[in-house]
Amino acid sequence: LERLIAQIKEKGMVCLDTETTSENPFRAKLVGISFCLEEGKAIYLPLGHEYAGAPAQISIEDALEALKPVFEDGDIKKIGQNIKYDAEVLRFYNISLAGIHFDTMVASYVINPGLRQHNLEALSQQYLNHKMISYSDVVGKGKKAKNFSQVKIEAAAQYSCEDADITFRLMRVL
């Protein structure tokens, strides 16, 4: 985590994506955060995976205490897909996300307001010709769907890191 924070400060820019327990940012609890600093490379920070055999994870409190200065630094540019959601989730943890630089969902809407969908999967297909891992592939569907906190860290990391990486790539395209 200390190395990641140093890299973010050095780069002066980070693409981030929060993984949570709810689509509602006012009820969501953090499960993990992915970070992308360059195309093709992302890091997943697991914080709240709670399944049988889940490995020990850094506490949310310790992680956010270390990340708070980065998140609140307006000189470090933040990139995201629907980054307002991430900002609302972090606000629950008393973090004011500053330096919001680029939101791929907003950019997509500004460029093409008539587009039927502005979600990450649709944008990835349209602009990058890349089919992403879907959320339902990770958590399941219907009554068998599980909470993201029940997703194994390896699967969560693959899914979340792809989200951050694709968002980073889309920023460059959009």
Tab-separated table of N, CA and C in Angstrom:
chain	number	residue	atom	x	y	z
A	1	LEU	N	0.833	-1.193	0.000
A	1	LEU	CA	0.000	0.000	0.000
A	1	LEU	C	0.873	1.251	0.000
A	2	GLU	N	1.934	1.223	0.782
A	2	GLU	CA	2.846	2.379	0.812
A	2	GLU	C	3.496	2.598	-0.553
A	3	ARG	N	3.891	1.513	-1.213
A	3	ARG	CA	4.476	1.615	-2.562
A	3	ARG	C	3.469	2.176	-3.552
A	4	LEU	N	2.232	1.701	-3.475
A	4	LEU	CA	1.166	2.190	-4.351
A	4	LEU	C	0.948	3.683	-4.142
A	5	ILE	N	0.873	4.114	-2.925
A	5	ILE	CA	0.660	5.535	-2.615
A	5	ILE	C	1.813	6.364	-3.172
A	6	ALA	N	3.035	5.887	-3.022
A	6	ALA	CA	4.196	6.607	-3.564
A	6	ALA	C	4.108	6.703	-5.089
A	7	GLN	N	3.684	5.619	-5.741
A	7	GLN	CA	3.547	5.622	-7.205
A	7	GLN	C	2.454	6.595	-7.653
A	8	ILE	N	1.348	6.628	-6.936
A	8	ILE	CA	0.256	7.551	-7.275
A	8	ILE	C	0.747	8.995	-7.151
A	9	LYS	N	1.447	9.296	-6.080
A	9	LYS	CA	1.965	10.655	-5.879
A	9	LYS	C	2.956	11.026	-6.979
A	10	GLU	N	3.806	10.081	-7.339
A	10	GLU	CA	4.800	10.331	-8.396
A	10	GLU	C	4.116	10.566	-9.743
A	11	LYS	N	3.117	9.760	-10.041
A	11	LYS	CA	2.408	9.866	-11.319
A	11	LYS	C	1.509	11.107	-11.350
A	12	GLY	N	0.943	11.465	-10.210
A	12	GLY	CA	0.054	12.628	-10.144
A	12	GLY	C	-1.313	12.365	-10.742
A	13	MET	N	-1.629	11.093	-10.959
A	13	MET	CA	-2.896	10.719	-11.567
A	13	MET	C	-3.184	9.259	-11.237
A	14	VAL	N	-4.469	8.955	-10.999
A	14	VAL	CA	-4.853	7.574	-10.733
A	14	VAL	C	-6.283	7.346	-11.185
A	15	CYS	N	-6.490	6.202	-11.780
A	15	CYS	CA	-7.835	5.752	-12.114
A	15	CYS	C	-8.240	4.810	-10.989
A	16	LEU	N	-9.423	5.025	-10.434
A	16	LEU	CA	-9.848	4.182	-9.322
A	16	LEU	C	-11.258	3.661	-9.522
A	17	ASP	N	-11.529	2.539	-8.867
A	17	ASP	CA	-12.847	1.921	-8.926
A	17	ASP	C	-13.093	1.241	-7.595
A	18	THR	N	-14.188	1.612	-6.939
A	18	THR	CA	-14.526	0.978	-5.665
A	18	THR	C	-15.432	-0.220	-5.911
A	19	GLU	N	-15.266	-1.239	-5.111
A	19	GLU	CA	-16.156	-2.395	-5.102
A	19	GLU	C	-16.842	-2.388	-3.749
A	20	THR	N	-18.159	-2.552	-3.781
A	20	THR	CA	-18.952	-2.354	-2.569
A	20	THR	C	-20.021	-3.428	-2.407
A	21	THR	N	-20.781	-3.295	-1.330
A	21	THR	CA	-21.850	-4.235	-1.015
A	21	THR	C	-23.199	-3.820	-1.583
A	22	SER	N	-23.287	-2.646	-2.206
A	22	SER	CA	-24.574	-2.159	-2.699
A	22	SER	C	-24.388	-1.215	-3.877
A	23	GLU	N	-25.374	-1.184	-4.770
A	23	GLU	CA	-25.361	-0.211	-5.857
A	23	GLU	C	-25.734	1.175	-5.347
A	24	ASN	N	-26.369	1.227	-4.191
A	24	ASN	CA	-26.744	2.501	-3.575
A	24	ASN	C	-25.544	3.027	-2.784
A	25	PRO	N	-24.929	4.139	-3.227
A	25	PRO	CA	-23.710	4.618	-2.557
A	25	PRO	C	-23.931	5.023	-1.099
A	26	PHE	N	-25.177	5.281	-0.719
A	26	PHE	CA	-25.462	5.696	0.659
A	26	PHE	C	-25.639	4.506	1.599
A	27	ARG	N	-25.712	3.296	1.039
A	27	ARG	CA	-25.813	2.079	1.848
A	27	ARG	C	-24.598	1.183	1.670
A	28	ALA	N	-23.739	1.529	0.738
A	28	ALA	CA	-22.625	0.666	0.351
A	28	ALA	C	-21.486	0.679	1.369
A	29	LYS	N	-20.948	-0.490	1.587
A	29	LYS	CA	-19.731	-0.640	2.394
A	29	LYS	C	-18.620	-1.077	1.444
A	30	LEU	N	-17.439	-0.539	1.660
A	30	LEU	CA	-16.306	-0.885	0.807
A	30	LEU	C	-15.891	-2.340	0.975
A	31	VAL	N	-15.641	-2.984	-0.155
A	31	VAL	CA	-15.115	-4.344	-0.151
A	31	VAL	C	-13.690	-4.328	-0.708
A	32	GLY	N	-13.433	-3.411	-1.647
A	32	GLY	CA	-12.107	-3.295	-2.239
A	32	GLY	C	-12.034	-2.092	-3.164
A	33	ILE	N	-10.818	-1.756	-3.546
A	33	ILE	CA	-10.587	-0.642	-4.470
A	33	ILE	C	-9.519	-1.074	-5.462
A	34	SER	N	-9.770	-0.805	-6.741
A	34	SER	CA	-8.732	-1.055	-7.743
A	34	SER	C	-8.161	0.275	-8.210
A	35	PHE	N	-6.904	0.228	-8.575
A	35	PHE	CA	-6.160	1.412	-9.008
A	35	PHE	C	-5.428	1.088	-10.302
A	36	CYS	N	-5.442	2.031	-11.231
A	36	CYS	CA	-4.691	1.866	-12.472
A	36	CYS	C	-3.896	3.147	-12.717
A	37	LEU	N	-2.605	2.968	-12.928
A	37	LEU	CA	-1.713	4.099	-13.179
A	37	LEU	C	-1.191	4.112	-14.605
A	38	GLU	N	-1.301	2.973	-15.281
A	38	GLU	CA	-0.885	2.890	-16.673
A	38	GLU	C	-1.635	1.751	-17.346
A	39	GLU	N	-1.810	1.893	-18.636
A	39	GLU	CA	-2.569	0.921	-19.407
A	39	GLU	C	-2.026	-0.487	-19.219
A	40	GLY	N	-2.938	-1.420	-18.971
A	40	GLY	CA	-2.554	-2.819	-18.860
A	40	GLY	C	-2.095	-3.253	-17.489
A	41	LYS	N	-2.056	-2.325	-16.528
A	41	LYS	CA	-1.604	-2.672	-15.183
A	41	LYS	C	-2.545	-2.054	-14.159
A	42	ALA	N	-3.078	-2.895	-13.293
A	42	ALA	CA	-3.950	-2.413	-12.231
A	42	ALA	C	-3.682	-3.215	-10.965
A	43	ILE	N	-4.048	-2.639	-9.849
A	43	ILE	CA	-3.815	-3.252	-8.543
A	43	ILE	C	-5.140	-3.270	-7.789
A	44	TYR	N	-5.432	-4.390	-7.151
A	44	TYR	CA	-6.651	-4.504	-6.348
A	44	TYR	C	-6.279	-4.542	-4.874
A	45	LEU	N	-6.947	-3.719	-4.096
A	45	LEU	CA	-6.744	-3.669	-2.653
A	45	LEU	C	-7.982	-4.246	-1.978
A	46	PRO	N	-7.922	-5.521	-1.553
A	46	PRO	CA	-9.074	-6.120	-0.883
A	46	PRO	C	-9.194	-5.585	0.540
A	47	LEU	N	-10.425	-5.263	0.935
A	47	LEU	CA	-10.629	-4.661	2.251
A	47	LEU	C	-11.731	-5.319	3.071
A	48	GLY	N	-12.674	-5.952	2.414
A	48	GLY	CA	-13.824	-6.456	3.152
A	48	GLY	C	-14.411	-7.734	2.602
A	49	HIS	N	-13.555	-8.638	2.125
A	49	HIS	CA	-14.050	-9.929	1.641
A	49	HIS	C	-14.262	-10.828	2.853
A	50	GLU	N	-15.473	-11.382	2.942
A	50	GLU	CA	-15.860	-12.169	4.119
A	50	GLU	C	-16.457	-13.501	3.685
A	51	TYR	N	-15.622	-14.420	3.314
A	51	TYR	CA	-16.076	-15.756	2.958
A	51	TYR	C	-15.185	-16.764	3.675
A	52	ALA	N	-15.668	-17.974	3.780
A	52	ALA	CA	-14.891	-19.020	4.461
A	52	ALA	C	-13.543	-19.182	3.777
A	53	GLY	N	-12.480	-19.051	4.542
A	53	GLY	CA	-11.136	-19.204	4.008
A	53	GLY	C	-10.551	-17.937	3.403
A	54	ALA	N	-11.263	-16.815	3.521
A	54	ALA	CA	-10.734	-15.547	2.985
A	54	ALA	C	-9.440	-15.197	3.705
A	55	PRO	N	-8.418	-14.785	2.953
A	55	PRO	CA	-7.158	-14.417	3.605
A	55	PRO	C	-7.306	-13.113	4.396
A	56	ALA	N	-6.371	-12.906	5.295
A	56	ALA	CA	-6.359	-11.657	6.068
A	56	ALA	C	-6.173	-10.488	5.105
A	57	GLN	N	-6.840	-9.389	5.412
A	57	GLN	CA	-6.777	-8.186	4.587
A	57	GLN	C	-6.472	-7.001	5.486
A	58	ILE	N	-5.862	-5.993	4.894
A	58	ILE	CA	-5.632	-4.767	5.649
A	58	ILE	C	-6.995	-4.210	6.060
A	59	SER	N	-7.070	-3.643	7.235
A	59	SER	CA	-8.354	-3.113	7.700
A	59	SER	C	-8.747	-1.895	6.863
A	60	ILE	N	-10.040	-1.725	6.686
A	60	ILE	CA	-10.545	-0.576	5.937
A	60	ILE	C	-10.047	0.710	6.588
A	61	GLU	N	-10.081	0.754	7.905
A	61	GLU	CA	-9.661	1.961	8.628
A	61	GLU	C	-8.196	2.292	8.345
A	62	ASP	N	-7.317	1.293	8.427
A	62	ASP	CA	-5.892	1.530	8.181
A	62	ASP	C	-5.632	1.924	6.728
A	63	ALA	N	-6.299	1.233	5.801
A	63	ALA	CA	-6.103	1.537	4.380
A	63	ALA	C	-6.566	2.951	4.054
A	64	LEU	N	-7.750	3.304	4.532
A	64	LEU	CA	-8.282	4.630	4.210
A	64	LEU	C	-7.523	5.747	4.918
A	65	GLU	N	-6.996	5.462	6.085
A	65	GLU	CA	-6.158	6.455	6.771
A	65	GLU	C	-4.911	6.746	5.919
A	66	ALA	N	-4.339	5.698	5.330
A	66	ALA	CA	-3.157	5.868	4.481
A	66	ALA	C	-3.518	6.527	3.153
A	67	LEU	N	-4.692	6.190	2.602
A	67	LEU	CA	-5.096	6.711	1.291
A	67	LEU	C	-5.755	8.088	1.343
A	68	LYS	N	-6.255	8.478	2.488
A	68	LYS	CA	-7.001	9.741	2.602
A	68	LYS	C	-6.225	10.943	2.058
A	69	PRO	N	-4.946	11.114	2.393
A	69	PRO	CA	-4.221	12.269	1.843
A	69	PRO	C	-4.152	12.253	0.311
A	70	VAL	N	-4.073	11.074	-0.283
A	70	VAL	CA	-4.048	10.949	-1.748
A	70	VAL	C	-5.428	11.284	-2.311
A	71	PHE	N	-6.469	10.693	-1.728
A	71	PHE	CA	-7.823	10.926	-2.208
A	71	PHE	C	-8.231	12.397	-2.073
A	72	GLU	N	-7.756	13.058	-1.034
A	72	GLU	CA	-8.155	14.449	-0.793
A	72	GLU	C	-7.201	15.462	-1.413
A	73	ASP	N	-6.156	15.002	-2.081
A	73	ASP	CA	-5.195	15.890	-2.737
A	73	ASP	C	-5.728	16.294	-4.112
A	74	GLY	N	-6.106	17.566	-4.234
A	74	GLY	CA	-6.653	18.069	-5.484
A	74	GLY	C	-5.651	18.119	-6.620
A	75	ASP	N	-4.367	18.035	-6.312
A	75	ASP	CA	-3.336	18.052	-7.353
A	75	ASP	C	-3.127	16.673	-7.988
A	76	ILE	N	-3.636	15.642	-7.341
A	76	ILE	CA	-3.573	14.298	-7.923
A	76	ILE	C	-4.883	14.083	-8.670
A	77	LYS	N	-4.782	13.890	-9.980
A	77	LYS	CA	-5.965	13.757	-10.829
A	77	LYS	C	-6.600	12.379	-10.623
A	78	LYS	N	-7.921	12.388	-10.444
A	78	LYS	CA	-8.671	11.148	-10.267
A	78	LYS	C	-9.527	10.904	-11.513
A	79	ILE	N	-9.520	9.671	-11.968
A	79	ILE	CA	-10.265	9.251	-13.153
A	79	ILE	C	-11.171	8.106	-12.731
A	80	GLY	N	-12.385	8.070	-13.303
A	80	GLY	CA	-13.280	6.962	-12.992
A	80	GLY	C	-14.433	6.869	-13.960
A	81	GLN	N	-15.156	5.783	-13.852
A	81	GLN	CA	-16.407	5.576	-14.574
A	81	GLN	C	-17.502	5.801	-13.546
A	82	ASN	N	-18.314	6.829	-13.759
A	82	ASN	CA	-19.321	7.229	-12.777
A	82	ASN	C	-18.639	7.480	-11.424
A	83	ILE	N	-17.637	8.327	-11.457
A	83	ILE	CA	-16.807	8.575	-10.264
A	83	ILE	C	-17.586	9.234	-9.132
A	84	LYS	N	-18.746	9.797	-9.460
A	84	LYS	CA	-19.593	10.353	-8.407
A	84	LYS	C	-19.966	9.259	-7.404
A	85	TYR	N	-20.221	8.050	-7.897
A	85	TYR	CA	-20.539	6.925	-7.020
A	85	TYR	C	-19.386	6.679	-6.046
A	86	ASP	N	-18.171	6.598	-6.574
A	86	ASP	CA	-16.996	6.350	-5.726
A	86	ASP	C	-16.830	7.461	-4.689
A	87	ALA	N	-17.047	8.703	-5.128
A	87	ALA	CA	-16.930	9.846	-4.221
A	87	ALA	C	-17.956	9.748	-3.086
A	88	GLU	N	-19.169	9.339	-3.415
A	88	GLU	CA	-20.210	9.193	-2.382
A	88	GLU	C	-19.865	8.070	-1.407
A	89	VAL	N	-19.360	6.974	-1.916
A	89	VAL	CA	-18.964	5.864	-1.047
A	89	VAL	C	-17.859	6.328	-0.095
A	90	LEU	N	-16.857	7.005	-0.637
A	90	LEU	CA	-15.741	7.470	0.197
A	90	LEU	C	-16.187	8.530	1.209
A	91	ARG	N	-17.187	9.314	0.847
A	91	ARG	CA	-17.703	10.339	1.767
A	91	ARG	C	-18.230	9.696	3.046
A	92	PHE	N	-18.820	8.502	2.925
A	92	PHE	CA	-19.304	7.779	4.100
A	92	PHE	C	-18.161	7.511	5.080
A	93	TYR	N	-16.950	7.379	4.546
A	93	TYR	CA	-15.759	7.122	5.357
A	93	TYR	C	-15.004	8.421	5.677
A	94	ASN	N	-15.705	9.545	5.562
A	94	ASN	CA	-15.149	10.873	5.863
A	94	ASN	C	-13.976	11.247	4.974
A	95	ILE	N	-14.078	10.880	3.715
A	95	ILE	CA	-13.067	11.251	2.724
A	95	ILE	C	-13.756	12.063	1.639
A	96	SER	N	-13.215	13.247	1.382
A	96	SER	CA	-13.742	14.104	0.312
A	96	SER	C	-12.841	13.939	-0.902
A	97	LEU	N	-13.307	13.181	-1.885
A	97	LEU	CA	-12.517	12.929	-3.085
A	97	LEU	C	-12.306	14.247	-3.828
A	98	ALA	N	-11.061	14.636	-3.967
A	98	ALA	CA	-10.715	15.896	-4.634
A	98	ALA	C	-9.892	15.591	-5.879
A	99	GLY	N	-9.879	16.549	-6.792
A	99	GLY	CA	-9.077	16.382	-8.000
A	99	GLY	C	-9.742	15.510	-9.047
A	100	ILE	N	-11.075	15.432	-9.016
A	100	ILE	CA	-11.758	14.634	-10.038
A	100	ILE	C	-11.463	15.274	-11.389
A	101	HIS	N	-10.835	14.502	-12.232
A	101	HIS	CA	-10.315	15.000	-13.501
A	101	HIS	C	-11.127	14.528	-14.703
A	102	PHE	N	-11.581	13.255	-14.666
A	102	PHE	CA	-12.231	12.700	-15.849
A	102	PHE	C	-13.178	11.584	-15.445
A	103	ASP	N	-14.384	11.636	-15.992
A	103	ASP	CA	-15.379	10.591	-15.783
A	103	ASP	C	-15.767	10.071	-17.158
A	104	THR	N	-15.471	8.808	-17.417
A	104	THR	CA	-15.725	8.252	-18.752
A	104	THR	C	-17.216	8.197	-19.074
A	105	MET	N	-18.050	7.993	-18.076
A	105	MET	CA	-19.486	7.961	-18.320
A	105	MET	C	-19.984	9.345	-18.758
A	106	VAL	N	-19.546	10.376	-18.070
A	106	VAL	CA	-19.938	11.743	-18.420
A	106	VAL	C	-19.387	12.108	-19.795
A	107	ALA	N	-18.133	11.759	-20.041
A	107	ALA	CA	-17.522	12.062	-21.345
A	107	ALA	C	-18.293	11.386	-22.471
A	108	SER	N	-18.678	10.139	-22.273
A	108	SER	CA	-19.440	9.423	-23.283
A	108	SER	C	-20.759	10.124	-23.563
A	109	TYR	N	-21.420	10.555	-22.502
A	109	TYR	CA	-22.705	11.240	-22.671
A	109	TYR	C	-22.528	12.558	-23.411
A	110	VAL	N	-21.491	13.299	-23.076
A	110	VAL	CA	-21.233	14.597	-23.737
A	110	VAL	C	-20.936	14.386	-25.225
A	111	ILE	N	-20.149	13.363	-25.522
A	111	ILE	CA	-19.777	13.084	-26.911
A	111	ILE	C	-20.964	12.570	-27.718
A	112	ASN	N	-21.752	11.685	-27.108
A	112	ASN	CA	-22.851	11.072	-27.840
A	112	ASN	C	-24.058	10.884	-26.922
A	113	PRO	N	-24.826	11.939	-26.657
A	113	PRO	CA	-25.962	11.832	-25.735
A	113	PRO	C	-27.049	10.875	-26.211
A	114	GLY	N	-27.091	10.572	-27.488
A	114	GLY	CA	-28.096	9.664	-28.016
A	114	GLY	C	-27.735	8.198	-27.871
A	115	LEU	N	-26.526	7.923	-27.415
A	115	LEU	CA	-26.102	6.537	-27.219
A	115	LEU	C	-27.025	5.870	-26.201
A	116	ARG	N	-27.423	4.654	-26.487
A	116	ARG	CA	-28.386	3.956	-25.629
A	116	ARG	C	-27.827	3.657	-24.241
A	117	GLN	N	-26.560	3.276	-24.155
A	117	GLN	CA	-25.952	2.937	-22.872
A	117	GLN	C	-24.599	3.625	-22.727
A	118	HIS	N	-24.318	4.069	-21.509
A	118	HIS	CA	-23.034	4.700	-21.211
A	118	HIS	C	-22.300	3.928	-20.114
A	119	ASN	N	-22.716	2.669	-19.884
A	119	ASN	CA	-22.039	1.875	-18.856
A	119	ASN	C	-20.692	1.387	-19.390
A	120	LEU	N	-19.859	0.931	-18.490
A	120	LEU	CA	-18.488	0.564	-18.840
A	120	LEU	C	-18.423	-0.576	-19.853
A	121	GLU	N	-19.250	-1.587	-19.690
A	121	GLU	CA	-19.237	-2.712	-20.634
A	121	GLU	C	-19.574	-2.259	-22.042
A	122	ALA	N	-20.594	-1.405	-22.176
A	122	ALA	CA	-20.999	-0.920	-23.496
A	122	ALA	C	-19.914	-0.041	-24.106
A	123	LEU	N	-19.316	0.822	-23.304
A	123	LEU	CA	-18.252	1.708	-23.808
A	123	LEU	C	-17.021	0.913	-24.208
A	124	SER	N	-16.706	-0.131	-23.455
A	124	SER	CA	-15.565	-0.976	-23.783
A	124	SER	C	-15.772	-1.654	-25.132
A	125	GLN	N	-16.990	-2.153	-25.365
A	125	GLN	CA	-17.319	-2.791	-26.646
A	125	GLN	C	-17.232	-1.775	-27.789
A	126	GLN	N	-17.841	-0.602	-27.568
A	126	GLN	CA	-17.923	0.384	-28.642
A	126	GLN	C	-16.570	0.987	-29.006
A	127	TYR	N	-15.808	1.405	-28.014
A	127	TYR	CA	-14.578	2.149	-28.281
A	127	TYR	C	-13.311	1.298	-28.317
A	128	LEU	N	-13.328	0.150	-27.609
A	128	LEU	CA	-12.113	-0.664	-27.516
A	128	LEU	C	-12.282	-2.048	-28.137
A	129	ASN	N	-13.510	-2.354	-28.570
A	129	ASN	CA	-13.819	-3.665	-29.129
A	129	ASN	C	-13.383	-4.781	-28.162
A	130	HIS	N	-13.697	-4.566	-26.892
A	130	HIS	CA	-13.294	-5.493	-25.834
A	130	HIS	C	-14.512	-5.908	-25.023
A	131	LYS	N	-14.745	-7.208	-24.908
A	131	LYS	CA	-15.830	-7.715	-24.068
A	131	LYS	C	-15.283	-7.927	-22.662
A	132	MET	N	-15.922	-7.255	-21.723
A	132	MET	CA	-15.472	-7.304	-20.337
A	132	MET	C	-16.115	-8.454	-19.561
A	133	ILE	N	-15.506	-8.769	-18.437
A	133	ILE	CA	-16.116	-9.673	-17.466
A	133	ILE	C	-17.330	-8.924	-16.912
A	134	SER	N	-18.483	-9.551	-16.934
A	134	SER	CA	-19.670	-8.857	-16.424
A	134	SER	C	-19.779	-9.047	-14.911
A	135	TYR	N	-20.459	-8.113	-14.281
A	135	TYR	CA	-20.688	-8.176	-12.844
A	135	TYR	C	-21.401	-9.479	-12.484
A	136	SER	N	-22.392	-9.843	-13.294
A	136	SER	CA	-23.143	-11.074	-13.010
A	136	SER	C	-22.272	-12.322	-13.162
A	137	ASP	N	-21.227	-12.255	-14.001
A	137	ASP	CA	-20.290	-13.377	-14.102
A	137	ASP	C	-19.560	-13.597	-12.776
A	138	VAL	N	-19.380	-12.523	-12.037
A	138	VAL	CA	-18.617	-12.581	-10.787
A	138	VAL	C	-19.505	-12.913	-9.594
A	139	VAL	N	-20.671	-12.283	-9.518
A	139	VAL	CA	-21.527	-12.469	-8.335
A	139	VAL	C	-22.675	-13.448	-8.556
A	140	GLY	N	-22.973	-13.760	-9.810
A	140	GLY	CA	-24.105	-14.631	-10.108
A	140	GLY	C	-25.341	-13.804	-10.436
A	141	LYS	N	-26.435	-14.521	-10.678
A	141	LYS	CA	-27.684	-13.852	-11.062
A	141	LYS	C	-28.834	-14.301	-10.184
A	142	GLY	N	-29.837	-13.429	-10.080
A	142	GLY	CA	-31.082	-13.764	-9.387
A	142	GLY	C	-30.889	-14.148	-7.938
A	143	LYS	N	-31.613	-15.175	-7.538
A	143	LYS	CA	-31.585	-15.614	-6.137
A	143	LYS	C	-30.236	-16.205	-5.743
A	144	LYS	N	-29.472	-16.644	-6.735
A	144	LYS	CA	-28.158	-17.243	-6.442
A	144	LYS	C	-27.047	-16.198	-6.401
A	145	ALA	N	-27.389	-14.938	-6.672
A	145	ALA	CA	-26.381	-13.876	-6.643
A	145	ALA	C	-25.878	-13.691	-5.216
A	146	LYS	N	-24.578	-13.468	-5.114
A	146	LYS	CA	-24.001	-13.239	-3.794
A	146	LYS	C	-23.531	-11.794	-3.685
A	147	ASN	N	-23.342	-11.371	-2.484
A	147	ASN	CA	-22.813	-10.044	-2.215
A	147	ASN	C	-21.349	-10.007	-2.639
A	148	PHE	N	-20.860	-8.863	-3.100
A	148	PHE	CA	-19.471	-8.783	-3.563
A	148	PHE	C	-18.484	-9.166	-2.455
A	149	SER	N	-18.861	-8.977	-1.208
A	149	SER	CA	-17.974	-9.348	-0.099
A	149	SER	C	-17.769	-10.862	-0.022
A	150	GLN	N	-18.636	-11.622	-0.695
A	150	GLN	CA	-18.528	-13.082	-0.716
A	150	GLN	C	-17.742	-13.598	-1.922
A	151	VAL	N	-17.344	-12.702	-2.803
A	151	VAL	CA	-16.582	-13.081	-4.001
A	151	VAL	C	-15.135	-13.340	-3.600
A	152	LYS	N	-14.577	-14.427	-4.090
A	152	LYS	CA	-13.161	-14.728	-3.798
A	152	LYS	C	-12.286	-13.585	-4.316
A	153	ILE	N	-11.260	-13.278	-3.561
A	153	ILE	CA	-10.393	-12.135	-3.870
A	153	ILE	C	-9.806	-12.241	-5.270
A	154	GLU	N	-9.419	-13.429	-5.697
A	154	GLU	CA	-8.813	-13.575	-7.025
A	154	GLU	C	-9.788	-13.147	-8.120
A	155	ALA	N	-11.045	-13.582	-8.015
A	155	ALA	CA	-12.068	-13.214	-9.009
A	155	ALA	C	-12.392	-11.727	-8.905
A	156	ALA	N	-12.482	-11.222	-7.685
A	156	ALA	CA	-12.762	-9.796	-7.470
A	156	ALA	C	-11.649	-8.940	-8.070
A	157	ALA	N	-10.419	-9.371	-7.878
A	157	ALA	CA	-9.271	-8.613	-8.398
A	157	ALA	C	-9.290	-8.581	-9.920
A	158	GLN	N	-9.557	-9.717	-10.532
A	158	GLN	CA	-9.593	-9.768	-11.995
A	158	GLN	C	-10.683	-8.835	-12.531
A	159	TYR	N	-11.864	-8.906	-11.936
A	159	TYR	CA	-12.993	-8.075	-12.362
A	159	TYR	C	-12.713	-6.586	-12.131
A	160	SER	N	-12.311	-6.245	-10.929
A	160	SER	CA	-12.119	-4.841	-10.560
A	160	SER	C	-10.941	-4.207	-11.288
A	161	CYS	N	-9.859	-4.952	-11.433
A	161	CYS	CA	-8.691	-4.423	-12.148
A	161	CYS	C	-9.018	-4.183	-13.618
A	162	GLU	N	-9.824	-5.076	-14.200
A	162	GLU	CA	-10.237	-4.846	-15.583
A	162	GLU	C	-11.052	-3.557	-15.673
A	163	ASP	N	-11.946	-3.326	-14.710
A	163	ASP	CA	-12.737	-2.086	-14.697
A	163	ASP	C	-11.826	-0.859	-14.680
A	164	ALA	N	-10.843	-0.859	-13.800
A	164	ALA	CA	-9.941	0.294	-13.690
A	164	ALA	C	-9.110	0.463	-14.956
A	165	ASP	N	-8.598	-0.628	-15.484
A	165	ASP	CA	-7.774	-0.575	-16.692
A	165	ASP	C	-8.592	-0.088	-17.898
A	166	ILE	N	-9.785	-0.625	-18.075
A	166	ILE	CA	-10.630	-0.214	-19.204
A	166	ILE	C	-11.016	1.255	-19.059
A	167	THR	N	-11.311	1.684	-17.861
A	167	THR	CA	-11.638	3.098	-17.630
A	167	THR	C	-10.453	3.974	-18.005
A	168	PHE	N	-9.253	3.562	-17.611
A	168	PHE	CA	-8.041	4.308	-17.957
A	168	PHE	C	-7.885	4.394	-19.478
A	169	ARG	N	-8.083	3.273	-20.160
A	169	ARG	CA	-7.961	3.240	-21.627
A	169	ARG	C	-9.031	4.114	-22.281
A	170	LEU	N	-10.249	4.053	-21.750
A	170	LEU	CA	-11.333	4.866	-22.315
A	170	LEU	C	-11.068	6.360	-22.149
A	171	MET	N	-10.446	6.733	-21.034
A	171	MET	CA	-10.115	8.148	-20.833
A	171	MET	C	-9.268	8.636	-22.003
A	172	ARG	N	-8.315	7.845	-22.410
A	172	ARG	CA	-7.429	8.241	-23.507
A	172	ARG	C	-8.187	8.349	-24.822
A	173	VAL	N	-9.166	7.471	-25.046
A	173	VAL	CA	-9.957	7.480	-26.279
A	173	VAL	C	-10.962	8.641	-26.279
A	174	LEU	N	-11.634	8.817	-25.157
A	174	LEU	CA	-12.686	9.827	-25.076
A	174	LEU	C	-12.119	11.224	-24.866
